[in-house]
Amino acid sequence: MRGLLIVVSGASGTGKGTVCKKTLDAMPEVAYSISATTRAPRPGEVDGREYYFISRDEFKAWIADGKFLEYAEVYGNFYGTPLNKIEERLNRGEDILLEIDVQGALNVKRKMPEGVYIFLLPPSLDELKRRIEGRGTETPESLNRRLANAVAEIKIGLEYDYVVVNDSVDDAAAQIKTIIAAERCKVERNRDKFNLEGAF
Ligand code: ADP
Ligand code: 5GP
């Protein structure tokens, strides 16, 4: 059986990173796709673990060499999903999780509609604001820009397959795990199991 491509997306500050980490800690068999980015590492982030931190020139070279499944400019920095290993892993039957922004997710959906597209929602816009403020990574100006974008991005959530409200991290991660478990049981993904020829 081919592996699942799981895409988790949503507005910045909703808690994608936090919830995905929790989900992956509980599902070590699911691989995480490490993106490349031109933004600087935040304290505690390690090159090759959270992201591949590369320069703008390197990023341009990766685009020219066709190394990305998708890429997008998000708040002034570039982010991209490296193509290498994704097809290989899916063909080996391994599940892969991508945590990417809304533009990137729509681009992947066009190329790989068989993926599982999960939209993470904040409990409210007020709570989203509190979370972005609490993370302490934004200036007041960039906070307002993110909130205005969030409203537009949330509308795009209607194009996804599933929606999960990130009220509690544990509940949201449990819901994503349940979605993955259900997707693995879909008949269309398990057609090989119905081939009983030669069984008797
Ligand atoms: P994103 O990856 O979507 O930009 P983060 O995972 O960085 O979001 O989370 C943004 C902030 O919100 C972080 O400070 C994080 O600790 C906090 N956070 C995430 N999920 C929750 C939650 N369910 N309840 C309260 N705070 C949360
Ligand atoms: P951050 O800088 O907070 O880690 O991420 C900013 C935004 O970029 C988040 O919405 C995150 O999901 C998104 N992002 C991370 N990696 C990728 C990627 O490879 N492609 C796209 N399109 N977005 C990404």
Short mmCIF file of C-alpha atoms and ligand atoms in Angstrom, two decimals:
data_model
loop_
_atom_site.label_atom_id
_atom_site.label_comp_id
_atom_site.label_asym_id
_atom_site.label_seq_id
_atom_site.Cartn_x
_atom_site.Cartn_y
_atom_site.Cartn_z
CA MET A 1 0.00 0.00 0.00
CA ARG A 2 1.30 3.44 -0.90
CA GLY A 3 1.96 5.69 2.09
CA LEU A 4 -0.25 8.64 3.01
CA LEU A 5 0.73 12.19 2.24
CA ILE A 6 -0.68 14.18 5.16
CA VAL A 7 -0.73 17.96 4.87
CA VAL A 8 -1.42 20.06 7.95
CA SER A 9 -1.96 23.72 7.31
CA GLY A 10 -3.63 26.80 8.74
CA ALA A 11 -2.95 30.42 9.61
CA SER A 12 0.34 31.37 11.23
CA GLY A 13 0.16 31.15 15.02
CA THR A 14 -2.70 28.62 15.11
CA GLY A 15 -0.38 26.03 16.62
CA LYS A 16 0.52 23.86 13.61
CA GLY A 17 4.08 23.33 14.77
CA THR A 18 3.03 22.51 18.33
CA VAL A 19 0.23 20.13 17.33
CA CYS A 20 2.25 18.39 14.61
CA LYS A 21 5.10 17.78 17.02
CA LYS A 22 2.70 16.18 19.50
CA THR A 23 1.14 14.05 16.76
CA LEU A 24 4.50 12.88 15.45
CA ASP A 25 5.81 12.09 18.93
CA ALA A 26 2.88 9.69 19.26
CA MET A 27 3.24 8.31 15.72
CA PRO A 28 6.96 7.71 15.19
CA GLU A 29 6.19 5.70 12.05
CA VAL A 30 5.05 8.90 10.30
CA ALA A 31 7.95 10.79 8.73
CA TYR A 32 8.17 14.58 8.91
CA SER A 33 9.07 16.47 5.78
CA ILE A 34 11.76 18.99 6.74
CA SER A 35 11.30 22.18 4.75
CA ALA A 36 13.99 24.54 3.56
CA THR A 37 13.73 28.20 4.54
CA THR A 38 15.60 31.44 4.13
CA ARG A 39 14.50 32.73 7.54
CA ALA A 40 16.98 32.80 10.41
CA PRO A 41 16.76 30.02 13.00
CA ARG A 42 14.84 30.88 16.20
CA PRO A 43 16.51 30.09 19.50
CA GLY A 44 16.61 26.33 19.98
CA GLU A 45 16.06 25.49 16.32
CA VAL A 46 18.60 23.19 14.74
CA ASP A 47 19.58 23.05 11.06
CA GLY A 48 18.28 19.79 9.55
CA ARG A 49 15.78 19.21 12.38
CA GLU A 50 13.14 21.99 12.22
CA TYR A 51 14.28 23.29 8.83
CA TYR A 52 17.19 23.33 6.42
CA PHE A 53 18.29 26.93 6.89
CA ILE A 54 19.66 28.10 3.55
CA SER A 55 20.53 31.44 1.95
CA ARG A 56 18.36 33.19 -0.63
CA ASP A 57 20.88 32.32 -3.33
CA GLU A 58 20.82 28.67 -2.38
CA PHE A 59 17.01 28.76 -2.35
CA LYS A 60 16.99 30.22 -5.87
CA ALA A 61 19.38 27.51 -7.01
CA TRP A 62 17.11 24.81 -5.52
CA ILE A 63 14.14 26.31 -7.44
CA ALA A 64 16.16 26.36 -10.68
CA ASP A 65 17.20 22.74 -10.12
CA GLY A 66 13.56 21.66 -9.62
CA LYS A 67 14.24 20.50 -6.09
CA PHE A 68 10.92 21.65 -4.59
CA LEU A 69 7.50 20.01 -4.61
CA GLU A 70 6.21 23.50 -3.78
CA TYR A 71 7.56 26.71 -2.37
CA ALA A 72 6.04 29.97 -1.20
CA GLU A 73 7.05 33.33 0.17
CA VAL A 74 5.60 33.66 3.65
CA TYR A 75 5.99 36.99 5.44
CA GLY A 76 9.14 37.94 3.57
CA ASN A 77 10.93 34.61 3.79
CA PHE A 78 10.93 31.68 1.41
CA TYR A 79 9.84 28.21 2.46
CA GLY A 80 9.83 25.09 0.32
CA THR A 81 9.14 21.37 0.53
CA PRO A 82 12.07 19.38 -0.84
CA LEU A 83 10.88 16.88 -3.44
CA ASN A 84 13.58 14.34 -2.82
CA LYS A 85 12.53 11.34 -0.81
CA ILE A 86 8.79 12.15 -0.86
CA GLU A 87 7.87 9.88 -3.80
CA GLU A 88 10.41 7.29 -2.67
CA ARG A 89 8.94 7.14 0.82
CA LEU A 90 5.32 7.05 -0.33
CA ASN A 91 6.14 4.22 -2.74
CA ARG A 92 7.78 2.31 0.09
CA GLY A 93 4.46 2.61 1.98
CA GLU A 94 5.71 5.22 4.45
CA ASP A 95 3.40 8.02 5.60
CA ILE A 96 4.75 11.54 5.41
CA LEU A 97 3.49 14.67 7.14
CA LEU A 98 3.96 18.16 5.70
CA GLU A 99 3.35 21.22 7.88
CA ILE A 100 3.12 24.07 5.43
CA ASP A 101 1.31 27.33 4.80
CA VAL A 102 -2.02 27.63 3.00
CA GLN A 103 -0.63 28.69 -0.40
CA GLY A 104 1.81 25.79 -0.38
CA ALA A 105 -0.89 23.32 0.65
CA LEU A 106 -3.12 24.38 -2.25
CA ASN A 107 -0.22 23.90 -4.66
CA VAL A 108 0.48 20.42 -3.29
CA LYS A 109 -3.25 19.58 -3.51
CA ARG A 110 -3.23 20.39 -7.22
CA LYS A 111 -0.28 18.05 -7.77
CA MET A 112 -1.24 15.33 -5.31
CA PRO A 113 -5.03 15.33 -4.82
CA GLU A 114 -4.83 11.87 -3.22
CA GLY A 115 -3.20 13.45 -0.12
CA VAL A 116 -5.05 14.09 3.14
CA TYR A 117 -5.53 17.81 3.71
CA ILE A 118 -6.14 18.90 7.30
CA PHE A 119 -6.91 22.50 8.20
CA LEU A 120 -6.09 23.59 11.73
CA LEU A 121 -8.31 26.38 13.09
CA PRO A 122 -7.72 28.54 16.15
CA PRO A 123 -10.62 28.50 18.66
CA SER A 124 -11.17 32.22 17.83
CA LEU A 125 -9.38 35.16 16.24
CA ASP A 126 -8.83 36.69 19.69
CA GLU A 127 -7.09 33.51 20.81
CA LEU A 128 -5.03 33.49 17.60
CA LYS A 129 -3.85 37.02 18.42
CA ARG A 130 -2.95 35.98 21.97
CA ARG A 131 -0.96 33.01 20.65
CA ILE A 132 1.04 35.03 18.17
CA GLU A 133 1.72 37.69 20.83
CA GLY A 134 2.63 34.99 23.33
CA ARG A 135 5.17 33.46 20.97
CA GLY A 136 6.96 36.81 21.16
CA THR A 137 8.36 36.63 17.63
CA GLU A 138 6.42 39.50 16.01
CA THR A 139 6.47 43.28 15.99
CA PRO A 140 3.03 44.99 16.35
CA GLU A 141 3.10 45.67 12.61
CA SER A 142 3.83 42.08 11.62
CA LEU A 143 1.24 40.84 14.14
CA ASN A 144 -1.47 42.91 12.42
CA ARG A 145 -0.37 41.66 9.02
CA ARG A 146 -0.62 38.05 10.19
CA LEU A 147 -4.10 38.60 11.64
CA ALA A 148 -5.40 40.21 8.45
CA ASN A 149 -3.95 37.34 6.41
CA ALA A 150 -5.41 34.79 8.81
CA VAL A 151 -8.93 35.91 7.96
CA ALA A 152 -8.28 35.38 4.23
CA GLU A 153 -6.46 32.08 4.82
CA ILE A 154 -9.20 30.63 7.01
CA LYS A 155 -11.68 30.99 4.12
CA ILE A 156 -9.44 28.71 2.05
CA GLY A 157 -9.89 26.04 4.71
CA LEU A 158 -13.18 25.16 2.99
CA GLU A 159 -11.14 23.45 0.26
CA TYR A 160 -9.55 20.95 2.65
CA ASP A 161 -10.74 17.46 3.59
CA TYR A 162 -10.75 17.84 7.38
CA VAL A 163 -10.88 20.62 9.94
CA VAL A 164 -9.47 20.39 13.46
CA VAL A 165 -9.93 23.16 16.04
CA ASN A 166 -6.78 23.61 18.11
CA ASP A 167 -8.39 24.29 21.45
CA SER A 168 -6.24 21.89 23.45
CA VAL A 169 -3.03 20.60 21.90
CA ASP A 170 -3.72 17.07 23.16
CA ASP A 171 -7.23 16.95 21.67
CA ALA A 172 -6.11 18.40 18.33
CA ALA A 173 -3.22 15.92 18.08
CA ALA A 174 -5.58 13.06 19.01
CA GLN A 175 -7.98 14.13 16.25
CA ILE A 176 -5.19 14.19 13.68
CA LYS A 177 -4.12 10.72 14.78
CA THR A 178 -7.72 9.53 14.36
CA ILE A 179 -7.92 11.04 10.87
CA ILE A 180 -4.71 9.27 9.88
CA ALA A 181 -5.99 5.98 11.30
CA ALA A 182 -9.28 6.29 9.39
CA GLU A 183 -7.52 7.22 6.14
CA ARG A 184 -5.34 4.13 6.42
CA CYS A 185 -8.52 2.01 6.52
CA LYS A 186 -10.10 3.45 3.36
CA VAL A 187 -11.06 0.73 0.89
CA GLU A 188 -9.55 2.62 -2.02
CA ARG A 189 -6.17 2.55 -0.29
CA ASN A 190 -6.43 -1.17 0.47
CA ARG A 191 -7.56 -2.64 -2.84
CA ASP A 192 -4.65 -5.12 -2.78
CA LYS A 193 -6.16 -6.81 0.29
CA PHE A 194 -9.25 -7.77 -1.71
CA ASN A 195 -7.35 -9.80 -4.25
CA LEU A 196 -8.08 -13.33 -3.03
CA GLU A 197 -7.05 -15.07 -6.23
CA GLY A 198 -5.14 -18.22 -5.43
CA ALA A 199 -6.13 -18.07 -1.75
CA PHE A 200 -8.00 -21.41 -1.86
P1 ADP B 1 2.19 27.88 13.95
O1 ADP B 1 3.16 26.74 13.71
O2 ADP B 1 0.81 27.57 13.46
O3 ADP B 1 2.66 29.21 13.49
P2 ADP B 1 2.97 27.53 16.80
O4 ADP B 1 2.96 26.04 16.96
O5 ADP B 1 4.27 28.24 16.71
O6 ADP B 1 2.01 27.99 15.56
O7 ADP B 1 2.11 28.10 18.01
C1 ADP B 1 1.93 29.50 18.23
C2 ADP B 1 1.91 29.78 19.73
O8 ADP B 1 0.70 29.25 20.30
C3 ADP B 1 3.04 29.10 20.48
O9 ADP B 1 3.50 29.97 21.49
C4 ADP B 1 2.40 27.86 21.09
O10 ADP B 1 3.04 27.45 22.28
C5 ADP B 1 0.98 28.31 21.34
N1 ADP B 1 -0.03 27.25 21.23
C6 ADP B 1 -0.13 26.30 20.27
N2 ADP B 1 -1.21 25.51 20.47
C7 ADP B 1 -1.83 25.98 21.60
C8 ADP B 1 -3.00 25.58 22.33
N3 ADP B 1 -3.77 24.57 21.93
N4 ADP B 1 -3.32 26.30 23.41
C9 ADP B 1 -2.56 27.35 23.82
N5 ADP B 1 -1.43 27.77 23.18
C10 ADP B 1 -1.07 27.09 22.08
P1 5GP B 2 7.63 29.71 10.75
O1 5GP B 2 8.57 30.74 10.24
O2 5GP B 2 6.71 30.22 11.84
O3 5GP B 2 8.33 28.42 11.11
O4 5GP B 2 6.67 29.30 9.54
C1 5GP B 2 5.95 30.30 8.87
C2 5GP B 2 4.94 29.64 7.96
O5 5GP B 2 5.61 28.94 6.89
C3 5GP B 2 4.07 28.60 8.66
O6 5GP B 2 2.71 28.84 8.23
C4 5GP B 2 4.59 27.29 8.14
O7 5GP B 2 3.57 26.28 8.11
C5 5GP B 2 4.99 27.68 6.73
N1 5GP B 2 5.91 26.73 6.12
C6 5GP B 2 6.89 25.98 6.71
N2 5GP B 2 7.50 25.20 5.81
C7 5GP B 2 6.89 25.43 4.61
C8 5GP B 2 7.08 24.90 3.30
O8 5GP B 2 7.91 24.06 3.02
N3 5GP B 2 6.28 25.40 2.33
C9 5GP B 2 5.32 26.33 2.58
N4 5GP B 2 4.57 26.73 1.56
N5 5GP B 2 5.13 26.85 3.80
C10 5GP B 2 5.89 26.40 4.81
#
